[in-house]
PDB file of C-alpha atoms in Angstrom:
ATOM      1  CA  MET T 275       8.507  24.079  20.088  1.00 78.00           C
ATOM      2  CA  GLU T 276      10.315  21.042  18.697  1.00 89.00           C
ATOM      3  CA  GLN T 277      11.515  21.220  15.108  1.00 96.00           C
ATOM      4  CA  GLN T 278       9.566  18.638  13.148  1.00 98.00           C
ATOM      5  CA  ALA T 279      10.309  16.724   9.958  1.00 98.00           C
ATOM      6  CA  VAL T 280       8.833  13.827   7.990  1.00 98.00           C
ATOM      7  CA  LEU T 281      10.499  10.593   6.930  1.00 98.00           C
ATOM      8  CA  VAL T 282       8.473   8.702   4.313  1.00 98.00           C
ATOM      9  CA  ILE T 283       9.552   5.063   4.062  1.00 98.00           C
ATOM     10  CA  ALA T 284       8.843   2.810   1.079  1.00 97.00           C
ATOM     11  CA  HIS T 285       9.991  -0.664   0.093  1.00 93.00           C
ATOM     12  CA  GLY T 286      12.241   0.318  -2.810  1.00 89.00           C
ATOM     13  CA  SER T 287      12.837  -1.317  -6.172  1.00 87.00           C
ATOM     14  CA  PRO T 288      15.666  -1.959  -8.650  1.00 85.00           C
ATOM     15  CA  HIS T 289      13.634   0.069 -11.155  1.00 85.00           C
ATOM     16  CA  PRO T 290      14.163   3.880 -10.927  1.00 88.00           C
ATOM     17  CA  ALA T 291      10.641   4.535 -12.255  1.00 89.00           C
ATOM     18  CA  TRP T 292       9.207   2.856  -9.141  1.00 90.00           C
ATOM     19  CA  MET T 293      11.046   5.248  -6.842  1.00 91.00           C
ATOM     20  CA  GLU T 294      10.172   8.260  -8.983  1.00 93.00           C
ATOM     21  CA  MET T 295       6.484   7.399  -8.657  1.00 94.00           C
ATOM     22  CA  VAL T 296       6.776   7.368  -4.864  1.00 95.00           C
ATOM     23  CA  GLU T 297       8.750  10.595  -4.739  1.00 95.00           C
ATOM     24  CA  GLU T 298       6.333  12.352  -7.080  1.00 96.00           C
ATOM     25  CA  ALA T 299       3.477  11.416  -4.743  1.00 96.00           C
ATOM     26  CA  VAL T 300       5.407  12.907  -1.822  1.00 97.00           C
ATOM     27  CA  ARG T 301       6.082  16.087  -3.803  1.00 96.00           C
ATOM     28  CA  LEU T 302       2.398  16.416  -4.676  1.00 95.00           C
ATOM     29  CA  ALA T 303       1.494  16.139  -0.988  1.00 94.00           C
ATOM     30  CA  ASN T 304       3.261  19.509  -0.543  1.00 95.00           C
ATOM     31  CA  LEU T 305       4.033  18.875   3.116  1.00 95.00           C
ATOM     32  CA  PRO T 306       4.673  22.028   5.194  1.00 96.00           C
ATOM     33  CA  LEU T 307       7.672  20.367   6.893  1.00 97.00           C
ATOM     34  CA  PRO T 308      11.124  19.176   5.821  1.00 97.00           C
ATOM     35  CA  VAL T 309      10.650  15.739   4.241  1.00 98.00           C
ATOM     36  CA  ARG T 310      12.892  12.953   3.018  1.00 97.00           C
ATOM     37  CA  VAL T 311      12.060   9.632   1.355  1.00 97.00           C
ATOM     38  CA  ALA T 312      13.879   6.503   2.502  1.00 97.00           C
ATOM     39  CA  TYR T 313      13.846   2.972   1.096  1.00 96.00           C
ATOM     40  CA  LEU T 314      14.090  -0.313   2.911  1.00 92.00           C
ATOM     41  CA  GLY T 315      16.489  -1.686   0.341  1.00 80.00           C
ATOM     42  CA  GLY T 316      18.092  -1.251  -3.042  1.00 74.00           C
ATOM     43  CA  VAL T 317      18.962   2.454  -2.763  1.00 80.00           C
ATOM     44  CA  GLU T 318      21.915   2.815  -0.401  1.00 83.00           C
ATOM     45  CA  GLU T 319      22.131   6.601  -0.665  1.00 88.00           C
ATOM     46  CA  GLN T 320      18.515   6.787   0.468  1.00 94.00           C
ATOM     47  CA  SER T 321      18.610   4.123   3.134  1.00 95.00           C
ATOM     48  CA  ILE T 322      16.601   4.615   6.310  1.00 95.00           C
ATOM     49  CA  PRO T 323      19.649   5.292   8.545  1.00 93.00           C
ATOM     50  CA  ARG T 324      21.099   7.815   6.085  1.00 95.00           C
ATOM     51  CA  GLN T 325      17.883   9.756   5.610  1.00 96.00           C
ATOM     52  CA  LEU T 326      17.148   9.719   9.332  1.00 95.00           C
ATOM     53  CA  ALA T 327      20.630  11.056  10.081  1.00 95.00           C
ATOM     54  CA  ALA T 328      20.238  13.771   7.444  1.00 96.00           C
ATOM     55  CA  LEU T 329      17.028  15.031   9.085  1.00 97.00           C
ATOM     56  CA  GLU T 330      18.667  15.034  12.514  1.00 96.00           C
ATOM     57  CA  GLN T 331      21.693  16.890  11.198  1.00 96.00           C
ATOM     58  CA  ALA T 332      19.321  19.510   9.775  1.00 96.00           C
ATOM     59  CA  GLY T 333      17.967  20.085  13.273  1.00 96.00           C
ATOM     60  CA  ALA T 334      14.893  17.842  13.428  1.00 97.00           C
ATOM     61  CA  GLU T 335      13.950  16.985  17.017  1.00 95.00           C
ATOM     62  CA  ARG T 336      10.680  15.197  16.252  1.00 96.00           C
ATOM     63  CA  ILE T 337      10.420  13.004  13.138  1.00 96.00           C
ATOM     64  CA  LEU T 338       7.119  11.686  11.835  1.00 97.00           C
ATOM     65  CA  ALA T 339       7.836   8.272  10.302  1.00 98.00           C
ATOM     66  CA  VAL T 340       5.314   7.492   7.543  1.00 98.00           C
ATOM     67  CA  PRO T 341       5.509   3.907   6.204  1.00 98.00           C
ATOM     68  CA  LEU T 342       4.153   3.947   2.648  1.00 97.00           C
ATOM     69  CA  PHE T 343       3.036   0.313   2.825  1.00 98.00           C
ATOM     70  CA  VAL T 344      -0.356  -1.130   1.935  1.00 98.00           C
ATOM     71  CA  SER T 345      -0.984  -3.007   5.168  1.00 98.00           C
ATOM     72  CA  SER T 346       0.183  -3.298   8.758  1.00 97.00           C
ATOM     73  CA  GLY T 347       0.317  -7.010   7.924  1.00 97.00           C
ATOM     74  CA  SER T 348       3.494  -6.486   5.921  1.00 96.00           C
ATOM     75  CA  GLY T 349       6.393  -8.420   7.369  1.00 93.00           C
ATOM     76  CA  HIS T 350       8.596  -5.362   6.846  1.00 95.00           C
ATOM     77  CA  ILE T 351       6.751  -3.156   9.335  1.00 96.00           C
ATOM     78  CA  GLY T 352       8.344  -4.728  12.407  1.00 93.00           C
ATOM     79  CA  GLU T 353      11.753  -4.508  10.737  1.00 93.00           C
ATOM     80  CA  ILE T 354      11.303  -0.799  10.032  1.00 95.00           C
ATOM     81  CA  ARG T 355      10.078  -0.023  13.551  1.00 94.00           C
ATOM     82  CA  GLU T 356      13.141  -1.754  14.954  1.00 91.00           C
ATOM     83  CA  MET T 357      15.486   0.168  12.641  1.00 90.00           C
ATOM     84  CA  LEU T 358      13.924   3.434  13.794  1.00 91.00           C
ATOM     85  CA  GLY T 359      13.996   2.479  17.447  1.00 87.00           C
ATOM     86  CA  VAL T 360      10.269   3.173  17.787  1.00 86.00           C
ATOM     87  CA  GLY T 361       9.317   3.286  21.450  1.00 67.00           C
ATOM     88  CA  SER T 362      12.856   4.112  22.548  1.00 64.00           C
ATOM     89  CA  ARG T 363      15.592   6.610  21.807  1.00 57.00           C
ATOM     90  CA  PRO T 364      18.777   4.655  21.026  1.00 60.00           C
ATOM     91  CA  ASN T 365      22.143   6.027  22.116  1.00 55.00           C
ATOM     92  CA  GLY T 366      23.229   8.789  19.782  1.00 65.00           C
ATOM     93  CA  ARG T 367      19.717   9.451  18.494  1.00 72.00           C
ATOM     94  CA  LYS T 368      18.812  13.125  18.725  1.00 82.00           C
ATOM     95  CA  ALA T 369      15.257  13.072  17.424  1.00 91.00           C
ATOM     96  CA  ARG T 370      12.130  11.507  18.839  1.00 92.00           C
ATOM     97  CA  ILE T 371      10.364   9.203  16.358  1.00 94.00           C
ATOM     98  CA  ILE T 372       6.572   9.436  16.011  1.00 95.00           C
ATOM     99  CA  TRP T 373       5.284   6.309  14.273  1.00 96.00           C
ATOM    100  CA  CYS T 374       2.410   6.612  11.799  1.00 97.00           C
ATOM    101  CA  GLU T 375       0.403   3.625  10.585  1.00 97.00           C
ATOM    102  CA  PRO T 376       0.620   2.171   7.048  1.00 98.00           C
ATOM    103  CA  LEU T 377      -2.115   2.973   4.515  1.00 98.00           C
ATOM    104  CA  ASN T 378      -4.451   0.132   5.587  1.00 98.00           C
ATOM    105  CA  ASP T 379      -8.128   1.020   4.997  1.00 98.00           C
ATOM    106  CA  ALA T 380      -7.764   4.807   5.162  1.00 98.00           C
ATOM    107  CA  PRO T 381     -10.493   6.829   3.387  1.00 98.00           C
ATOM    108  CA  GLU T 382      -7.969   7.864   0.725  1.00 97.00           C
ATOM    109  CA  VAL T 383      -7.317   4.200  -0.094  1.00 98.00           C
ATOM    110  CA  VAL T 384     -11.022   3.495  -0.485  1.00 98.00           C
ATOM    111  CA  ARG T 385     -11.338   6.519  -2.772  1.00 98.00           C
ATOM    112  CA  ILE T 386      -8.436   5.410  -4.959  1.00 98.00           C
ATOM    113  CA  VAL T 387      -9.833   1.899  -5.354  1.00 98.00           C
ATOM    114  CA  ALA T 388     -13.252   3.378  -6.153  1.00 98.00           C
ATOM    115  CA  ASP T 389     -11.645   5.485  -8.880  1.00 98.00           C
ATOM    116  CA  ARG T 390     -10.050   2.340 -10.336  1.00 98.00           C
ATOM    117  CA  LEU T 391     -13.476   0.711 -10.362  1.00 98.00           C
ATOM    118  CA  THR T 392     -14.999   3.514 -12.413  1.00 97.00           C
ATOM    119  CA  GLU T 393     -12.717   2.407 -15.266  1.00 97.00           C
ATOM    120  CA  LEU T 394     -13.938  -1.194 -15.059  1.00 98.00           C
ATOM    121  CA  SER T 395     -17.555  -1.185 -13.957  1.00 98.00           C
ATOM    122  CA  VAL T 396     -20.530  -1.039 -16.321  1.00 97.00           C
ATOM    123  CA  ALA T 397     -23.429  -2.285 -14.186  1.00 97.00           C
ATOM    124  CA  PRO T 398     -22.465  -2.973 -10.533  1.00 97.00           C
ATOM    125  CA  GLU T 399     -25.678  -4.887  -9.819  1.00 96.00           C
ATOM    126  CA  ARG T 400     -24.551  -7.515 -12.333  1.00 97.00           C
ATOM    127  CA  GLU T 401     -20.884  -7.538 -11.290  1.00 98.00           C
ATOM    128  CA  SER T 402     -18.734  -8.887  -8.455  1.00 98.00           C
ATOM    129  CA  LEU T 403     -15.686  -7.178  -6.941  1.00 98.00           C
ATOM    130  CA  LEU T 404     -12.446  -8.993  -6.137  1.00 98.00           C
ATOM    131  CA  LEU T 405      -9.693  -7.122  -4.293  1.00 98.00           C
ATOM    132  CA  ILE T 406      -6.255  -8.762  -4.352  1.00 98.00           C
ATOM    133  CA  GLY T 407      -3.535  -8.055  -1.798  1.00 98.00           C
ATOM    134  CA  HIS T 408      -0.086  -9.488  -1.211  1.00 98.00           C
ATOM    135  CA  GLY T 409      -1.025 -11.155   2.058  1.00 98.00           C
ATOM    136  CA  ASN T 410       1.230 -12.881   4.565  1.00 97.00           C
ATOM    137  CA  GLY T 411       1.794 -16.511   5.542  1.00 94.00           C
ATOM    138  CA  GLU T 412       2.144 -15.756   9.270  1.00 94.00           C
ATOM    139  CA  ALA T 413      -1.141 -16.170  11.119  1.00 91.00           C
ATOM    140  CA  GLY T 414      -1.159 -12.822  12.943  1.00 90.00           C
ATOM    141  CA  LEU T 415      -0.009 -10.786   9.967  1.00 96.00           C
ATOM    142  CA  ARG T 416      -2.327 -12.708   7.679  1.00 97.00           C
ATOM    143  CA  GLY T 417      -5.226 -11.648   9.898  1.00 96.00           C
ATOM    144  CA  GLU T 418      -4.224  -7.997   9.601  1.00 97.00           C
ATOM    145  CA  TRP T 419      -4.089  -8.250   5.806  1.00 98.00           C
ATOM    146  CA  GLU T 420      -7.526  -9.846   5.743  1.00 97.00           C
ATOM    147  CA  ARG T 421      -8.931  -7.167   8.056  1.00 98.00           C
ATOM    148  CA  VAL T 422      -7.806  -4.423   5.672  1.00 98.00           C
ATOM    149  CA  LEU T 423      -9.058  -6.206   2.550  1.00 98.00           C
ATOM    150  CA  ARG T 424     -12.381  -7.068   4.192  1.00 98.00           C
ATOM    151  CA  SER T 425     -12.873  -3.484   5.364  1.00 98.00           C
ATOM    152  CA  VAL T 426     -12.214  -1.930   1.942  1.00 98.00           C
ATOM    153  CA  ALA T 427     -14.380  -4.535   0.176  1.00 98.00           C
ATOM    154  CA  SER T 428     -17.219  -3.894   2.626  1.00 98.00           C
ATOM    155  CA  GLN T 429     -17.063  -0.113   2.198  1.00 98.00           C
ATOM    156  CA  LEU T 430     -17.055  -0.382  -1.591  1.00 98.00           C
ATOM    157  CA  GLN T 431     -19.932  -2.850  -1.476  1.00 98.00           C
ATOM    158  CA  GLN T 432     -22.016  -0.404   0.540  1.00 98.00           C
ATOM    159  CA  GLU T 433     -21.393   2.305  -2.050  1.00 97.00           C
ATOM    160  CA  TRP T 434     -21.568   0.305  -5.289  1.00 98.00           C
ATOM    161  CA  ARG T 435     -24.000  -2.538  -4.422  1.00 98.00           C
ATOM    162  CA  PHE T 436     -22.168  -5.257  -6.335  1.00 98.00           C
ATOM    163  CA  LYS T 437     -23.620  -8.755  -6.501  1.00 97.00           C
ATOM    164  CA  GLN T 438     -20.715  -9.799  -4.309  1.00 98.00           C
ATOM    165  CA  ALA T 439     -17.574  -8.185  -2.904  1.00 98.00           C
ATOM    166  CA  ALA T 440     -14.682 -10.427  -1.913  1.00 98.00           C
ATOM    167  CA  TYR T 441     -10.918 -10.480  -1.520  1.00 98.00           C
ATOM    168  CA  ALA T 442      -7.988 -12.799  -2.145  1.00 98.00           C
ATOM    169  CA  THR T 443      -4.263 -12.868  -1.392  1.00 98.00           C
ATOM    170  CA  LEU T 444      -1.098 -14.130  -3.003  1.00 98.00           C
ATOM    171  CA  LEU T 445       0.063 -15.400   0.404  1.00 97.00           C
ATOM    172  CA  PRO T 446      -1.673 -17.732   1.052  1.00 97.00           C
ATOM    173  CA  ASP T 447      -2.596 -18.092  -2.628  1.00 98.00           C
ATOM    174  CA  THR T 448      -6.378 -17.814  -2.885  1.00 98.00           C
ATOM    175  CA  VAL T 449      -6.609 -15.766  -6.108  1.00 98.00           C
ATOM    176  CA  ALA T 450      -7.602 -18.408  -8.681  1.00 98.00           C
ATOM    177  CA  ALA T 451     -10.099 -20.114  -6.379  1.00 98.00           C
ATOM    178  CA  GLU T 452     -11.836 -16.893  -5.353  1.00 98.00           C
ATOM    179  CA  ALA T 453     -11.904 -15.473  -8.891  1.00 98.00           C
ATOM    180  CA  SER T 454     -13.376 -18.725 -10.240  1.00 98.00           C
ATOM    181  CA  ARG T 455     -16.022 -18.758  -7.520  1.00 98.00           C
ATOM    182  CA  LEU T 456     -17.150 -15.222  -8.327  1.00 98.00           C
ATOM    183  CA  ALA T 457     -17.080 -15.796 -12.100  1.00 98.00           C
ATOM    184  CA  VAL T 458     -19.874 -18.351 -11.804  1.00 97.00           C
ATOM    185  CA  ALA T 459     -22.216 -15.487 -10.867  1.00 94.00           C
ATOM    186  CA  GLY T 460     -21.193 -13.202 -13.755  1.00 93.00           C
ATOM    187  CA  ARG T 461     -18.750 -10.403 -14.540  1.00 97.00           C
ATOM    188  CA  VAL T 462     -15.824 -10.027 -12.123  1.00 98.00           C
ATOM    189  CA  LEU T 463     -13.897  -6.771 -11.566  1.00 98.00           C
ATOM    190  CA  VAL T 464     -10.401  -7.324 -10.168  1.00 98.00           C
ATOM    191  CA  VAL T 465      -8.455  -4.523  -8.468  1.00 98.00           C
ATOM    192  CA  PRO T 466      -4.934  -5.029  -7.034  1.00 98.00           C
ATOM    193  CA  MET T 467      -4.300  -3.407  -3.663  1.00 98.00           C
ATOM    194  CA  PHE T 468      -0.631  -2.630  -4.295  1.00 97.00           C
ATOM    195  CA  LEU T 469       1.237   0.650  -3.950  1.00 96.00           C
ATOM    196  CA  SER T 470       2.584   0.620  -7.500  1.00 94.00           C
ATOM    197  CA  GLU T 471       2.895  -1.612 -10.536  1.00 92.00           C
ATOM    198  CA  GLY T 472       5.552  -4.302 -10.651  1.00 90.00           C
ATOM    199  CA  TYR T 473       6.061  -8.055 -10.847  1.00 92.00           C
ATOM    200  CA  PHE T 474       3.052  -8.912  -8.712  1.00 95.00           C
ATOM    201  CA  THR T 475       0.566  -6.804 -10.672  1.00 96.00           C
ATOM    202  CA  ARG T 476       2.015  -7.451 -14.131  1.00 96.00           C
ATOM    203  CA  THR T 477       2.911 -11.139 -13.829  1.00 97.00           C
ATOM    204  CA  ALA T 478       1.879 -12.932 -10.624  1.00 98.00           C
ATOM    205  CA  ILE T 479      -1.774 -11.848 -10.575  1.00 98.00           C
ATOM    206  CA  PRO T 480      -2.423 -12.254 -14.349  1.00 98.00           C
ATOM    207  CA  GLN T 481      -0.951 -15.772 -14.194  1.00 98.00           C
ATOM    208  CA  ARG T 482      -3.407 -16.725 -11.477  1.00 98.00           C
ATOM    209  CA  LEU T 483      -6.325 -15.192 -13.367  1.00 98.00           C
ATOM    210  CA  GLN T 484      -5.624 -17.130 -16.567  1.00 97.00           C
ATOM    211  CA  GLY T 485      -8.728 -18.904 -17.785  1.00 96.00           C
ATOM    212  CA  VAL T 486     -11.037 -16.904 -15.519  1.00 97.00           C
ATOM    213  CA  PRO T 487     -13.269 -14.363 -17.302  1.00 96.00           C
ATOM    214  CA  CYS T 488     -12.680 -11.051 -15.520  1.00 97.00           C
ATOM    215  CA  GLU T 489     -11.858  -7.373 -15.989  1.00 98.00           C
ATOM    216  CA  TYR T 490      -8.371  -6.432 -14.814  1.00 98.00           C
ATOM    217  CA  ASN T 491      -6.144  -3.533 -15.882  1.00 97.00           C
ATOM    218  CA  GLY T 492      -3.505  -3.817 -13.157  1.00 97.00           C
ATOM    219  CA  LYS T 493      -3.777  -0.199 -11.989  1.00 98.00           C
ATOM    220  CA  THR T 494      -2.437   0.371  -8.502  1.00 97.00           C
ATOM    221  CA  TYR T 495      -2.587   3.162  -5.885  1.00 98.00           C
ATOM    222  CA  LEU T 496       0.066   5.181  -7.689  1.00 97.00           C
ATOM    223  CA  PRO T 497      -0.010   7.339  -9.649  1.00 95.00           C
ATOM    224  CA  HIS T 498      -3.058   9.096  -8.259  1.00 95.00           C
ATOM    225  CA  PRO T 499      -3.565  12.734  -7.225  1.00 90.00           C
TER     226      PRO T 499
END
């Protein structure tokens, strides 16, 4: 049987606390295989090539590549697949790479967002839900982002029975317009669909929500058990 290992790949950040949050989530997963966390940028000692090589040197013959990204619509996904040589085994590569999909609309994502809503909602029948994602300006990737956001909004609407359930993106920027539209009908609950807190959740989204009456605490997927 092939020796297996896991390579978890995240975007990375200049802030150490961001990386610690990701690595704590991986530790809590308690995977029964050797696992390393790699970052797309900003952390040279934990770059994708270095962490991949370390797993191979430890004897891994089959590596499960887990992109810890919110959506398959991220422009970085193609870049990561190319770096890993997904679909081929580049010269010098010992291990076979098994590609896993990003988080997308997995049941765990829906559960996390539902938990965030319990902190905001008082009476769902009198409230509207607005999910906000990063989005993408490219048509094909934009469609994938919208598919994920639409799916999660629809599942939460079936469970919570809000007045309305909608979504918006930063790219293209539809946040202010969608939030204002929902606010006409009453209380709006805003949940960011981002892996962890940072510029987008602390600055970009609040700026776009200025002047719109809504409930927003900026809590993201992580930390969450």
